[in-house]
Short mmCIF file of C-alpha atoms and ligand atoms in Angstrom, two decimals:
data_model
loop_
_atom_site.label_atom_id
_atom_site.label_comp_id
_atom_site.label_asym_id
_atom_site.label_seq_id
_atom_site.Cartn_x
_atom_site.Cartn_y
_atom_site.Cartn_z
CA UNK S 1 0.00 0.00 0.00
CA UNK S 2 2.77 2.14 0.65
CA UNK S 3 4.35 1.88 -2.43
CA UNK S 4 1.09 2.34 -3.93
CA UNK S 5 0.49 5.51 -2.23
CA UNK S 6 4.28 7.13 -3.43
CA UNK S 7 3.49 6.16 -7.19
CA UNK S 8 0.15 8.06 -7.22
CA UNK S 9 1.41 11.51 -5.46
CA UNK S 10 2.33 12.21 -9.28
CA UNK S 11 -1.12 11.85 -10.12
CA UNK S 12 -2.07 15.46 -8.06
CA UNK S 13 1.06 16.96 -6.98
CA UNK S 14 0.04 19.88 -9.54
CA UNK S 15 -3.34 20.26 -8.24
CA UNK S 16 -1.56 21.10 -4.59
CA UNK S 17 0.35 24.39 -4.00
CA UNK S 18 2.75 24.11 -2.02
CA UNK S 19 2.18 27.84 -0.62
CA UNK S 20 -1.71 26.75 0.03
CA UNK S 21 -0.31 23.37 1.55
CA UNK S 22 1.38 25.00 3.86
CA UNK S 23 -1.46 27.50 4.89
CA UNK S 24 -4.04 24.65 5.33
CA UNK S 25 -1.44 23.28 8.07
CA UNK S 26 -0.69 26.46 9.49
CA UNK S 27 -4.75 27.40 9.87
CA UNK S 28 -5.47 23.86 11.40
CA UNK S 29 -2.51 23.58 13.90
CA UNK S 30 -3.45 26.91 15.12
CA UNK S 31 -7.45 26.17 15.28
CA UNK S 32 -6.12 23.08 17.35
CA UNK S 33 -4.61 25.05 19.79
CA UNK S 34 -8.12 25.88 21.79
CA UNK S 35 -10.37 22.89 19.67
CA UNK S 36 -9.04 19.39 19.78
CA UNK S 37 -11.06 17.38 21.97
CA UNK S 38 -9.96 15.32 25.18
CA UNK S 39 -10.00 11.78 25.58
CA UNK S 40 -8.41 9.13 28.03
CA UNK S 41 -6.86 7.55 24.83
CA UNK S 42 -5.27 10.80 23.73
CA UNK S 43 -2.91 11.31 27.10
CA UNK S 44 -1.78 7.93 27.68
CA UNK S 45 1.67 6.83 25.87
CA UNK S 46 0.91 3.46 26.56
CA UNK S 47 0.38 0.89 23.63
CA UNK S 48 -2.27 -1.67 24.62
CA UNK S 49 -4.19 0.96 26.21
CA UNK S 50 -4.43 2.89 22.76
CA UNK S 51 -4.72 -0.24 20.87
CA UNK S 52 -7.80 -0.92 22.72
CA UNK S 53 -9.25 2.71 21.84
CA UNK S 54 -8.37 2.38 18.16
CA UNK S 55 -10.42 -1.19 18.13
CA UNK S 56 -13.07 0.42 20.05
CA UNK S 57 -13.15 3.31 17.85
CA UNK S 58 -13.45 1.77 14.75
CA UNK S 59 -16.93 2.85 12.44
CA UNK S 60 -17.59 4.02 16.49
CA UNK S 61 -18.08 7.61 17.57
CA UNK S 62 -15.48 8.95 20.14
CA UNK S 63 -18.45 9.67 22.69
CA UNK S 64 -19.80 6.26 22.50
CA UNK S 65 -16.22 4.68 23.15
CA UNK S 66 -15.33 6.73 25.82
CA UNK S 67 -17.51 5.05 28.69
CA UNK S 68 -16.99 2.14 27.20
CA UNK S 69 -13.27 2.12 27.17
CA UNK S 70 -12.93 3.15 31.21
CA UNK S 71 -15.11 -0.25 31.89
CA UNK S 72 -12.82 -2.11 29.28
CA UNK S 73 -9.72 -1.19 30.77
CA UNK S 74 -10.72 -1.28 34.69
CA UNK S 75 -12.00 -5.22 33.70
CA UNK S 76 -8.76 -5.87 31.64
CA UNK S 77 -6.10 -3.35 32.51
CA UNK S 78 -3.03 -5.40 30.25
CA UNK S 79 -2.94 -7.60 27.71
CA UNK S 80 -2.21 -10.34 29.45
CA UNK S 81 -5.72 -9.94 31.76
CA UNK S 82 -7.31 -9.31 28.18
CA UNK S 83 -5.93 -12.85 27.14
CA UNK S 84 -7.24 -14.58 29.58
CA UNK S 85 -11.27 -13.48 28.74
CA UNK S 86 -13.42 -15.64 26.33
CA UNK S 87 -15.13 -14.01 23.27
CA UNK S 88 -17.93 -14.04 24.72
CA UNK S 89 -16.95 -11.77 27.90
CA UNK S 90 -15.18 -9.50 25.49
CA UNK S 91 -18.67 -9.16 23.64
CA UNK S 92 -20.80 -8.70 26.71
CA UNK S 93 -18.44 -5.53 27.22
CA UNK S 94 -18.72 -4.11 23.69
CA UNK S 95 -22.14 -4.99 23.24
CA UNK S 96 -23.45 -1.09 23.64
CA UNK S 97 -20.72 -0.30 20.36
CA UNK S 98 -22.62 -2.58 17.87
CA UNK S 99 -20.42 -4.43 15.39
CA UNK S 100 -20.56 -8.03 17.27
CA UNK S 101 -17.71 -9.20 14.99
CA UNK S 102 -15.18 -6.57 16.64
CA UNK S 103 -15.51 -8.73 19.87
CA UNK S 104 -14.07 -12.13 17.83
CA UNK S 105 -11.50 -10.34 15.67
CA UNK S 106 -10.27 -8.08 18.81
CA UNK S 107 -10.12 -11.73 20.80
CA UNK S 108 -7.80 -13.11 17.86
CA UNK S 109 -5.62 -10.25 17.69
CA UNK S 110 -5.16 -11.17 21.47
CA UNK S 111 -4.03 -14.80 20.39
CA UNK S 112 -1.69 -13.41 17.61
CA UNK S 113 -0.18 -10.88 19.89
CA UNK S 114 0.65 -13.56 22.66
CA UNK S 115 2.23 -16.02 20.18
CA UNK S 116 3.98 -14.04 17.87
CA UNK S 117 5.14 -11.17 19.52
CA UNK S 118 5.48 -12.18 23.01
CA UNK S 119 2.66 -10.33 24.25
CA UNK S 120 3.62 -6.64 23.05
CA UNK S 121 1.84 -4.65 20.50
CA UNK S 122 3.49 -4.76 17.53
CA UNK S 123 5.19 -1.32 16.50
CA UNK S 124 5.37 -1.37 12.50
CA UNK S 125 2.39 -0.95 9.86
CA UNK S 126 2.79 -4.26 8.41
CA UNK S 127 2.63 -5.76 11.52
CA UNK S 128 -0.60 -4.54 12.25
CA UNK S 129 -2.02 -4.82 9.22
CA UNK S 130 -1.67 -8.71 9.76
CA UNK S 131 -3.74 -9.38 12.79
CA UNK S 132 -7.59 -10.01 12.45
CA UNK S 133 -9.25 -6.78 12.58
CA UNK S 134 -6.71 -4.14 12.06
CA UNK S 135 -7.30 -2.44 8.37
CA UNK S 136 -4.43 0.35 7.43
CA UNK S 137 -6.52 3.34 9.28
CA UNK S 138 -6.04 1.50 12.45
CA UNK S 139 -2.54 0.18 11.90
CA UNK S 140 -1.58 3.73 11.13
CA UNK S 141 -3.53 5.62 13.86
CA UNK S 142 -1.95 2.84 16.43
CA UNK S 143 2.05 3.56 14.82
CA UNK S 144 1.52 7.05 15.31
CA UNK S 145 -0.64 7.41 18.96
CA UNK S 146 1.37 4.81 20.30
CA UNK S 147 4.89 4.81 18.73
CA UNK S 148 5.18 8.30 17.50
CA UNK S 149 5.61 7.44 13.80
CA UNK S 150 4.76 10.00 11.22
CA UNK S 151 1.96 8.11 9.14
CA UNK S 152 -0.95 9.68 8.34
CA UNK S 153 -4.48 8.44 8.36
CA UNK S 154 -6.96 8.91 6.19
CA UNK S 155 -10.91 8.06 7.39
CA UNK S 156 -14.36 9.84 6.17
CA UNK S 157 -13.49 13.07 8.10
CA UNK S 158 -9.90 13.08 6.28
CA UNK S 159 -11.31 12.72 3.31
CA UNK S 160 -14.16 15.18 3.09
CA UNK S 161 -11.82 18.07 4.02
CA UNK S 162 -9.35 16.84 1.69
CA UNK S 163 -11.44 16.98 -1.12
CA UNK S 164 -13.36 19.84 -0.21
CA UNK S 165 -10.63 22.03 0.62
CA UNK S 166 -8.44 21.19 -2.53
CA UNK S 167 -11.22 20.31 -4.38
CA UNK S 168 -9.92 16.73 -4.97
CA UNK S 169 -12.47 13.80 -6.17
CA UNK S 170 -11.85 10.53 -4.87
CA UNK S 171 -13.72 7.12 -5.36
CA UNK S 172 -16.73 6.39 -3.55
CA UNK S 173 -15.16 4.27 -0.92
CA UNK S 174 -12.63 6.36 0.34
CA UNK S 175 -11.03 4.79 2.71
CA UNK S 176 -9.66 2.49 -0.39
CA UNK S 177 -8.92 5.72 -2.42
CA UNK S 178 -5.29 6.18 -3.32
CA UNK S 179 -5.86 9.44 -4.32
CA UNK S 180 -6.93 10.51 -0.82
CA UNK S 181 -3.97 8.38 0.59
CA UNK S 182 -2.04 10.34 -1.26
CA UNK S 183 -3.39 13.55 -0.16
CA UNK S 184 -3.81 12.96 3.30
CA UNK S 185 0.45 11.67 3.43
CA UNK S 186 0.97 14.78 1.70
CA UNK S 187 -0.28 17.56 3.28
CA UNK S 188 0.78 16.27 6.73
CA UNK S 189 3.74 17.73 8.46
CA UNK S 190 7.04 16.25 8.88
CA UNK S 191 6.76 16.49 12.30
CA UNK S 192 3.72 15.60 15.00
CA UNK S 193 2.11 13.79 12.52
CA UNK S 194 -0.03 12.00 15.83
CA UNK S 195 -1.57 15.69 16.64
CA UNK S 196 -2.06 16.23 13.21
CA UNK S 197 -4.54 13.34 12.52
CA UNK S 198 -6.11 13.92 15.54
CA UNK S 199 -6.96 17.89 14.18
CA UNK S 200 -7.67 16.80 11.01
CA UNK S 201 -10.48 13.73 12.96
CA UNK S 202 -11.48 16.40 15.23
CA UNK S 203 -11.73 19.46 12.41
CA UNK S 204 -14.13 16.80 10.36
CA UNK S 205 -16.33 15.87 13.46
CA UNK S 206 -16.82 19.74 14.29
CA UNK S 207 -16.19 22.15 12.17
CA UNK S 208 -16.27 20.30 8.30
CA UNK S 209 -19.26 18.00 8.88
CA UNK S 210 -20.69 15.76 6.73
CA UNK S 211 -23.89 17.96 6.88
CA UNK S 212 -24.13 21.78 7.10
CA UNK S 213 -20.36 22.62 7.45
CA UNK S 214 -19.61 25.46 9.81
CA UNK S 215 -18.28 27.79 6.75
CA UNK S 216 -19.28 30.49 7.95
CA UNK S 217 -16.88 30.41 11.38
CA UNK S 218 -14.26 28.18 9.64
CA UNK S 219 -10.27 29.38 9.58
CA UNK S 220 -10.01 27.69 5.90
CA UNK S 221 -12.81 29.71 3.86
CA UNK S 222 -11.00 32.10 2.67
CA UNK S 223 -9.01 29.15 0.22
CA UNK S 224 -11.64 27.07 0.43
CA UNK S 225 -12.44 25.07 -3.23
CA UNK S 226 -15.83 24.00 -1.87
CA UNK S 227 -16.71 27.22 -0.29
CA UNK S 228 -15.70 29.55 -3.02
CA UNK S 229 -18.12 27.60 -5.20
CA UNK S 230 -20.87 27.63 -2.98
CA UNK S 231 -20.51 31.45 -1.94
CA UNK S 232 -20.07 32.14 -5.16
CA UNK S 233 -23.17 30.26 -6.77
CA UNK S 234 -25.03 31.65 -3.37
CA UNK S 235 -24.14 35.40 -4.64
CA UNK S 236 -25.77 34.49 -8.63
S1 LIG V 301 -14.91 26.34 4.42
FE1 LIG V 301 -16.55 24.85 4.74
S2 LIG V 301 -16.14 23.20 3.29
FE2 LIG V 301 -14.27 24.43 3.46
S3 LIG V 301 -13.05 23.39 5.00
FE3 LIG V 301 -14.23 24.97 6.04
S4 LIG V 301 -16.11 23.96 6.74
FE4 LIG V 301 -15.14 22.62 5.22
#
């Protein structure tokens, strides 16, 4: 996927100047300042504990996780309590999330974790991206929450200020776009790439909604793609 994602930065490179690049990261780092949200997940350095929230969080609204993930990790604090539950106590705890398979694939991760790398999470993308469960949002939100690696993610939210603001198309399903890979690796800093996501998640969940974006208060309007063209049709 990686490889994937470097050939097709040719394929909009143009479409992104580097002066408005820079601008979109310098308006969002500064609207994160007083915005991004707090969550028990976001001040802990430690890696099963954020594992667990990126699981949880998965097609799963931050709110709905949150009480969720205090009883999850007062009932199984480590890894090694978590491997000794059955399925079925792990689904009896996520019940209230939905998504009953997240309960069996979570409870084989587990297993894979214990016998293959002796009970710690594993640290690199690929390694992730092998156990039951973990598609390459997760593996990259976990590298760079838990291990500080610059990857960035790319989920719904990503995308829909990606394509708004730059006034980029990608496919239907986006979280298999390479285009929007390809964006969202692009615009991201160098550095803090973990903050960054998390502005970028929070930005889409508050500010650039799915419905009725906040346009009118938002730091980006002014080089906005999709707002110029609505303001603009608004003023015909
Ligand atoms: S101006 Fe509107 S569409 Fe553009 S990034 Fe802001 S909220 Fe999203």
């Amino acid at each position: 996927m990686t490889s994937a994602i470097a050939q097709s930065q040719e394929n909009f490179t143009l479409l992104l100047a580097a002066n408005k690049i820079k601008w979109f990261r310098r308006q969002l780092t500064s609207w994160a300042t007083l915005n991004l949200r707090e969550f028990p997940w976001r001040t802990t350095t430690d890696a099963y504990a954020i594992f667990i929230a990126e699981f949880l969080l998965q097609k799963t609204s931050a709110n709905t996780v949150a009480p969720i993930y205090a009883d999850f990790l007062t009932r199984y604090p480590t890894l090694e309590d978590l491997a000794t539950a059955s399925v079925a106590e792990i689904a009896i705890l996520l019940k209230p999330l939905g998504l009953h398979f997240r309960a069996d694939r979570l409870y084989q991760s587990v297993r894979v974790i214990i016998e293959q790398y002796d009970g710690k999470i594993p640290a690199s993308e690929a390694q992730l991206l092998s156990l039951p469960g973990i598609g390459l949002y997760t593996a990259r939100s976990i590298c760079a929450n838990a291990f500080a690696q610059p990857l960035a993610i790319l989920d719904t939210n990503v995308a829909r200020i990606l394509e708004r603001f730059f006034g980029l198309q990608g496919n239907r399903v986006k979280s298999r776009c390479k285009l929007l890979w390809s964006a969202a690796e692009y615009v991201a800093p160098k550095t803090s790439v973990s903050r960054w996501n998390l502005t970028l998640l929070d930005f889409g969940a508050g500010v650039c909604t799915a419905r009725n974006p906040s346009c009118g208060i938002c730091p980006l309007r002014s080089q906005c793609n999709y707002a110029k063209i609505n303001l603009d049709m608004n003023h015909e």
